[in-house]
PDB file of C-alpha atoms in Angstrom:
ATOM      1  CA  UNK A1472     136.676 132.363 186.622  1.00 72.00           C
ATOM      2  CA  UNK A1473     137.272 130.606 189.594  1.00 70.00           C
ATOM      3  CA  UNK A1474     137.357 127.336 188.432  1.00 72.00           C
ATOM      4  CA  UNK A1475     139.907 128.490 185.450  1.00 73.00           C
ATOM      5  CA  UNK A1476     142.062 130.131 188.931  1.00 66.00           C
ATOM      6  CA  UNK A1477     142.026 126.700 190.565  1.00 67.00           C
ATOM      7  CA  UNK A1478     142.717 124.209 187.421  1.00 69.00           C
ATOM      8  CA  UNK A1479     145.169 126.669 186.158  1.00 67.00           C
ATOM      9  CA  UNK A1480     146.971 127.504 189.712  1.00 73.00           C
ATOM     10  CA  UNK A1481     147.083 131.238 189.378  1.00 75.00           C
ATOM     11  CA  UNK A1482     145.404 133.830 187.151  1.00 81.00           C
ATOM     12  CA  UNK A1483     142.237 132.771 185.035  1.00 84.00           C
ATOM     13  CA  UNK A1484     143.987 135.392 181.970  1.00 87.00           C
ATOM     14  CA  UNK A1485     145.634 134.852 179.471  1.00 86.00           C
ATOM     15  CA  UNK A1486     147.530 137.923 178.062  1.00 93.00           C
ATOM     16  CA  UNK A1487     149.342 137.901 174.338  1.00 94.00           C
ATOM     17  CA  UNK A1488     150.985 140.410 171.824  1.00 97.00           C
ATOM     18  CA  UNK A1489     148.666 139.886 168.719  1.00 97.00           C
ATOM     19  CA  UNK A1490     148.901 142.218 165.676  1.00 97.00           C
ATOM     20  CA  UNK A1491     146.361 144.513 164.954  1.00 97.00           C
ATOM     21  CA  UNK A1492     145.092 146.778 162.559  1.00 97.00           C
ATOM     22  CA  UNK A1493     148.063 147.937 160.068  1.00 97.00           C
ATOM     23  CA  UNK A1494     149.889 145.402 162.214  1.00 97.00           C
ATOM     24  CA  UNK A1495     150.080 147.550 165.495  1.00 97.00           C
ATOM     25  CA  UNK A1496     150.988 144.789 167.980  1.00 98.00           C
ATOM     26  CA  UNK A1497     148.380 145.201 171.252  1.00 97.00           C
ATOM     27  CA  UNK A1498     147.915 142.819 174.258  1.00 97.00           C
ATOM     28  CA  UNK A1499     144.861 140.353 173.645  1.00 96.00           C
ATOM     29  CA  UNK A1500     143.302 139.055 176.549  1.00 94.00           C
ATOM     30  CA  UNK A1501     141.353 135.642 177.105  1.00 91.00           C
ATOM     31  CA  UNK A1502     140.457 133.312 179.836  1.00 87.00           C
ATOM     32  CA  UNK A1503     143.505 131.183 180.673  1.00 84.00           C
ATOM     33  CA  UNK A1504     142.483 127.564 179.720  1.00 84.00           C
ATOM     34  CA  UNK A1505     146.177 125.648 179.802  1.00 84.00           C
ATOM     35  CA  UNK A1506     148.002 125.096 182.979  1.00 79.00           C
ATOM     36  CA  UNK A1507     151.985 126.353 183.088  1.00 79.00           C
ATOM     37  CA  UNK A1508     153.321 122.753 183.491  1.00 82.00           C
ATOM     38  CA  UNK A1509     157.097 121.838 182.486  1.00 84.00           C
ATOM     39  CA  UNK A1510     158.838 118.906 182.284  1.00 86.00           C
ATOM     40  CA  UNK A1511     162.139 118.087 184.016  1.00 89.00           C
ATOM     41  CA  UNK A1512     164.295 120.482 181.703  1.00 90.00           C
ATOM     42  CA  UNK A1513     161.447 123.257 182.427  1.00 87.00           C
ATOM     43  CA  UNK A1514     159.817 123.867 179.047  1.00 89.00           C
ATOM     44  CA  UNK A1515     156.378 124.033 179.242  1.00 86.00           C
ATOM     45  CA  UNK A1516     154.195 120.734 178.786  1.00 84.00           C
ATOM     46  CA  UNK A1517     152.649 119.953 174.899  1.00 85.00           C
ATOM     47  CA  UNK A1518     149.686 121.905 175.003  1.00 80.00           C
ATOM     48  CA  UNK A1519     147.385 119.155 174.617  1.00 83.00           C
ATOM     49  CA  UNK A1520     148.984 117.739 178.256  1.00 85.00           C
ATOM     50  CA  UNK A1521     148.356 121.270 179.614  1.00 84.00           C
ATOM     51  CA  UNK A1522     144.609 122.433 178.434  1.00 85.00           C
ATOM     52  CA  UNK A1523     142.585 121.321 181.731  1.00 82.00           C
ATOM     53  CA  UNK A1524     139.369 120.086 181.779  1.00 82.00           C
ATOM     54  CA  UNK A1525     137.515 122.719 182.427  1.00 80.00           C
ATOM     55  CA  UNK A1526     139.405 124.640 179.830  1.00 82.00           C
ATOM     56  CA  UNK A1527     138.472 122.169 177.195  1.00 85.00           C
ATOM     57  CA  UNK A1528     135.062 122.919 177.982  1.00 83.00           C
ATOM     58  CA  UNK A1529     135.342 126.610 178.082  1.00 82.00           C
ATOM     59  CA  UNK A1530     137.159 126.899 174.573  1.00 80.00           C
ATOM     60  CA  UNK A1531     134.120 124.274 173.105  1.00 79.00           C
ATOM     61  CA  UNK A1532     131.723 126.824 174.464  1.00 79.00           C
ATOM     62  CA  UNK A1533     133.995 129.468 173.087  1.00 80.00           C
ATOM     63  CA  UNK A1534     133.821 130.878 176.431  1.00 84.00           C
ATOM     64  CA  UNK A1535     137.423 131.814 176.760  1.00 86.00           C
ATOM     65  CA  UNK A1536     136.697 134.758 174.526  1.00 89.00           C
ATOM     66  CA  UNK A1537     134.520 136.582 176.494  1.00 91.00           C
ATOM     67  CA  UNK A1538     137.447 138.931 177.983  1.00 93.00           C
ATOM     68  CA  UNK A1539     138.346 140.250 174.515  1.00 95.00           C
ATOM     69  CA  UNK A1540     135.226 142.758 174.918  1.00 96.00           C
ATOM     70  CA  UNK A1541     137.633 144.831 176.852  1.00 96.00           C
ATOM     71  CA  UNK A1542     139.678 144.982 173.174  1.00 97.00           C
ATOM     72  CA  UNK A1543     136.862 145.751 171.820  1.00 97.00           C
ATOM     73  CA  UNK A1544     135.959 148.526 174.428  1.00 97.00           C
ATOM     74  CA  UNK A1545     139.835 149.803 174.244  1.00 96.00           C
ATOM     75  CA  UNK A1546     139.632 150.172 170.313  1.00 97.00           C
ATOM     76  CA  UNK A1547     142.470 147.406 169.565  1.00 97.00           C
ATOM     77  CA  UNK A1548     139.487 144.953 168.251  1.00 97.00           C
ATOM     78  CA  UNK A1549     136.156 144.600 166.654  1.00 97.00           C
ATOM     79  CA  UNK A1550     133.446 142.620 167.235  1.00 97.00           C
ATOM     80  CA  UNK A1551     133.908 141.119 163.894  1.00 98.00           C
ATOM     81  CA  UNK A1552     137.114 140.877 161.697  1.00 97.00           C
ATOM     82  CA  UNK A1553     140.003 138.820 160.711  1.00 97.00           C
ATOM     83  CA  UNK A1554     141.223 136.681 164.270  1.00 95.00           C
ATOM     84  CA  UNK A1555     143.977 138.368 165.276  1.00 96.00           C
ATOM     85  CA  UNK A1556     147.289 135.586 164.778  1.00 95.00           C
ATOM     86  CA  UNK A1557     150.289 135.384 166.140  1.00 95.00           C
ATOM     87  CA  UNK A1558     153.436 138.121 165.412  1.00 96.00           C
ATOM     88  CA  UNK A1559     155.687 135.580 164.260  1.00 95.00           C
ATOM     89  CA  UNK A1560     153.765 134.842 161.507  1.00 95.00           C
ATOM     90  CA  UNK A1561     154.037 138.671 160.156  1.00 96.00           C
ATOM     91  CA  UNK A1562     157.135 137.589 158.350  1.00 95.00           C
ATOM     92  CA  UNK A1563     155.386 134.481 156.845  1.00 95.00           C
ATOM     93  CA  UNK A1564     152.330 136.497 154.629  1.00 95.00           C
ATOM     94  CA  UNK A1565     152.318 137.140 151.308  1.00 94.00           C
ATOM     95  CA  UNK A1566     151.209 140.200 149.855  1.00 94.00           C
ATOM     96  CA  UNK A1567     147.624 139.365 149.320  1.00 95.00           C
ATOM     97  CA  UNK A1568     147.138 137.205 152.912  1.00 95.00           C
ATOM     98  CA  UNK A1569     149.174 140.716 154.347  1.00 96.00           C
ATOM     99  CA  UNK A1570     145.986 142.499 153.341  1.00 97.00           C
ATOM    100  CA  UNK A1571     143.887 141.389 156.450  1.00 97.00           C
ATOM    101  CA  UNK A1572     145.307 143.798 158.267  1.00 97.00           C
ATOM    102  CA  UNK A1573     143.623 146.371 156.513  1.00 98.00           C
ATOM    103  CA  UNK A1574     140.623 146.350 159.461  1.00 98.00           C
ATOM    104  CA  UNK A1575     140.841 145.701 162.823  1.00 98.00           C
ATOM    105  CA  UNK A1576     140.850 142.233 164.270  1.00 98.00           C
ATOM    106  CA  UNK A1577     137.797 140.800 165.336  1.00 97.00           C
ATOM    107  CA  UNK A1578     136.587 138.334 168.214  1.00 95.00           C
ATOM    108  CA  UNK A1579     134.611 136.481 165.340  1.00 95.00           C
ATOM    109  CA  UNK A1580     134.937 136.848 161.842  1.00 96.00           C
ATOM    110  CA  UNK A1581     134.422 135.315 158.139  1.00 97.00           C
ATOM    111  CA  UNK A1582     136.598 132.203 158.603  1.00 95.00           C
ATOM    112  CA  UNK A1583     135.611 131.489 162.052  1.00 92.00           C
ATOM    113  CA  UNK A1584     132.060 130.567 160.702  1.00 94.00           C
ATOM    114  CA  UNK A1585     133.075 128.954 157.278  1.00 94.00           C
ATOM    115  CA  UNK A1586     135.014 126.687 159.177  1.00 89.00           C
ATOM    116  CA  UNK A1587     136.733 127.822 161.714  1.00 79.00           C
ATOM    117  CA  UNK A1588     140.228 126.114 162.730  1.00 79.00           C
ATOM    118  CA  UNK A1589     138.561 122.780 160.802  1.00 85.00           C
ATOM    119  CA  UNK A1590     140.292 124.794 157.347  1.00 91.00           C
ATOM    120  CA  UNK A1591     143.567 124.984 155.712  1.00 91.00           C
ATOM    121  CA  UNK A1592     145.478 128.121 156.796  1.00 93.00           C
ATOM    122  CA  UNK A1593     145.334 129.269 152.902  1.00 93.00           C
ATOM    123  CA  UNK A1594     141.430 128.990 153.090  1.00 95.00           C
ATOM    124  CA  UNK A1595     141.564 131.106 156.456  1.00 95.00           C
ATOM    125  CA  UNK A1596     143.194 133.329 154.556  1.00 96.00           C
ATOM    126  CA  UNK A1597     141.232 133.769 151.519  1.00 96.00           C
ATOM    127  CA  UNK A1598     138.040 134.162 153.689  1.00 97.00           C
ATOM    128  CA  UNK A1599     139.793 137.088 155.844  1.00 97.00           C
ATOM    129  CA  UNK A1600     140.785 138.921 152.527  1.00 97.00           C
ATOM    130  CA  UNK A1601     137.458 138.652 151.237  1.00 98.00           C
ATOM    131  CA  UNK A1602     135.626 139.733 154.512  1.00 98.00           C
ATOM    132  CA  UNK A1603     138.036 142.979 154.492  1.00 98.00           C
ATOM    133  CA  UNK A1604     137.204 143.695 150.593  1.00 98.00           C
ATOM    134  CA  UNK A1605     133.764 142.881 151.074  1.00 98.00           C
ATOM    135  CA  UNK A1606     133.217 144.758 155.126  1.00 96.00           C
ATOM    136  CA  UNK A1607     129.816 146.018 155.827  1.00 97.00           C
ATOM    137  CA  UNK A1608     127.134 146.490 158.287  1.00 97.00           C
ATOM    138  CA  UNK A1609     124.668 143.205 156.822  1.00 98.00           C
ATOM    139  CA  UNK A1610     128.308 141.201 156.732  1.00 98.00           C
ATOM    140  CA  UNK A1611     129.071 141.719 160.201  1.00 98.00           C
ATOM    141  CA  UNK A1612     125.298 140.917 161.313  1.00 98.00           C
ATOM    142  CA  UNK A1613     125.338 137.509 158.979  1.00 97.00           C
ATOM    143  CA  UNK A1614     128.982 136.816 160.933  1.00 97.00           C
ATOM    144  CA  UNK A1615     127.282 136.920 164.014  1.00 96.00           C
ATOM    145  CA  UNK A1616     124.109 135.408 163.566  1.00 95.00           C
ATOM    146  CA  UNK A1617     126.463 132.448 162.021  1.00 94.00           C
ATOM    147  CA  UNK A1618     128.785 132.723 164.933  1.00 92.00           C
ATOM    148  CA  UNK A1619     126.062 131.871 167.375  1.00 89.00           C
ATOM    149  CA  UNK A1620     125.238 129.053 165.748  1.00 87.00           C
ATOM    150  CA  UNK A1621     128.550 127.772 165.748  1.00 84.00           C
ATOM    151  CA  UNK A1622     128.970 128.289 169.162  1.00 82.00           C
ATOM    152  CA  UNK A1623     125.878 126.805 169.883  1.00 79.00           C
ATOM    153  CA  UNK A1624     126.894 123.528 167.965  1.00 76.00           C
ATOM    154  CA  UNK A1625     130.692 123.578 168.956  1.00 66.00           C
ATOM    155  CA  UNK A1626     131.548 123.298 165.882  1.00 60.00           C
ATOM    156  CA  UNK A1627     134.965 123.325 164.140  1.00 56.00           C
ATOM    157  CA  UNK A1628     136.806 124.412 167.645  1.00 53.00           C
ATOM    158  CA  UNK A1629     140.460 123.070 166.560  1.00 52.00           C
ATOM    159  CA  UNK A1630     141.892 120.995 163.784  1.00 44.00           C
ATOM    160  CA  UNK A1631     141.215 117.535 163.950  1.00 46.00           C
ATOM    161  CA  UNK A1632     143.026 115.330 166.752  1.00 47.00           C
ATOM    162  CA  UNK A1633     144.508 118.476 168.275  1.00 51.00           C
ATOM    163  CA  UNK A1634     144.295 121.000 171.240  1.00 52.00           C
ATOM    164  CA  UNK A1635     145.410 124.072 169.205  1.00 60.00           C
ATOM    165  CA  UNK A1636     145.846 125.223 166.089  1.00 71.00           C
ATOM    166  CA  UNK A1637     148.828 123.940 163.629  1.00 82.00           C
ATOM    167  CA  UNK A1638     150.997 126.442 163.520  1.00 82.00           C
ATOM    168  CA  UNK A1639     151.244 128.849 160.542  1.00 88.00           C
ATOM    169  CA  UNK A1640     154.451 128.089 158.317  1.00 86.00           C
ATOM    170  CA  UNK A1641     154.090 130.581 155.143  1.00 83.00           C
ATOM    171  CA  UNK A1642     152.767 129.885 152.379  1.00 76.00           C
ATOM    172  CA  UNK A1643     153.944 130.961 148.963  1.00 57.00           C
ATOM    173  CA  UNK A1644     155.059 135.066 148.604  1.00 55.00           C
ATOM    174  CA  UNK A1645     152.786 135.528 145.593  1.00 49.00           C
TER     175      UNK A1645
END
């Protein structure tokens, strides 16, 4: 934490409105691994210029989501579930991909160990609407026996040749 405090100059959390169960927006909370940089017009820094090094290294040991227990603890999250996305991209689902959130969103879930952010956003979604039609006890252990080994092996962290994610565009309304 206080290495994150020092490469990030301030606060090693991150906080962010993320939808929830039947898309009740709650604050997510995660170890701050991107500094607040801006360039000369003030709007903040690509955010491959802005992950520090040891935030790189946090997120590849998947460290960075450590703090969500506390979402877990406070009821807006599960252990496992569908990753809880962005609000913006509320608007964007279609009626099936709407469907994940049927459960509460989890710190690891279904996609996150069939590929992680290394698969289309379609597949993502397929894999969350299957975990929430298929949710049970022997799932959830499965998910996190996989999940360790994922973290273990780093594995699929971000999309190739990237920092974060792509963003989410839409797909289809289908």
């Amino acid at each position: 934490m206080v290495a994150l405090w020092v490469a990030t100059k301030g606060t090693p959390f991150f906080f962010q409105a993320r939808p929830g169960k039947k898309e009740r927006i709650f604050k997510i909370i995660k170890f701050k691994t991107m500094s607040d940089e801006k360039d000369a017009s003030g709007a903040l820094l690509p955010d491959a210029q802005r992950l520090t090094a040891i935030g790189r290294w946090v997120r590849s040991a998947s460290l960075d989501e450590i703090p969500q227990l506390l979402n877990v603890i406070k009821g807006d999250m599960s252990l496992v579930g569908p990753r809880p996305l962005l609000p913006e991209y509320l608007p964007l689902y279609n009626d099936i991909q709407r469907k994940r959130h049927e459960v509460r969103p989890g710190i690891t879930g279904y996609a996150q160990v069939h590929g992680r952010n290394a698969i289309s956003w379609e597949r993502k979604f397929e894999l969350d609407v299957y975990y929430v039609k298929h949710q049970s006890f022997l799932l959830d252990v499965n998910i996190l026996w996989k999940t360790l080994f994922k973290v273990f092996l780093r594995k699929d962290i971000n999309t190739e040749n990237t920092a974060t994610t792509i963003p989410f565009k839409g797909t289809s309304k289908s």
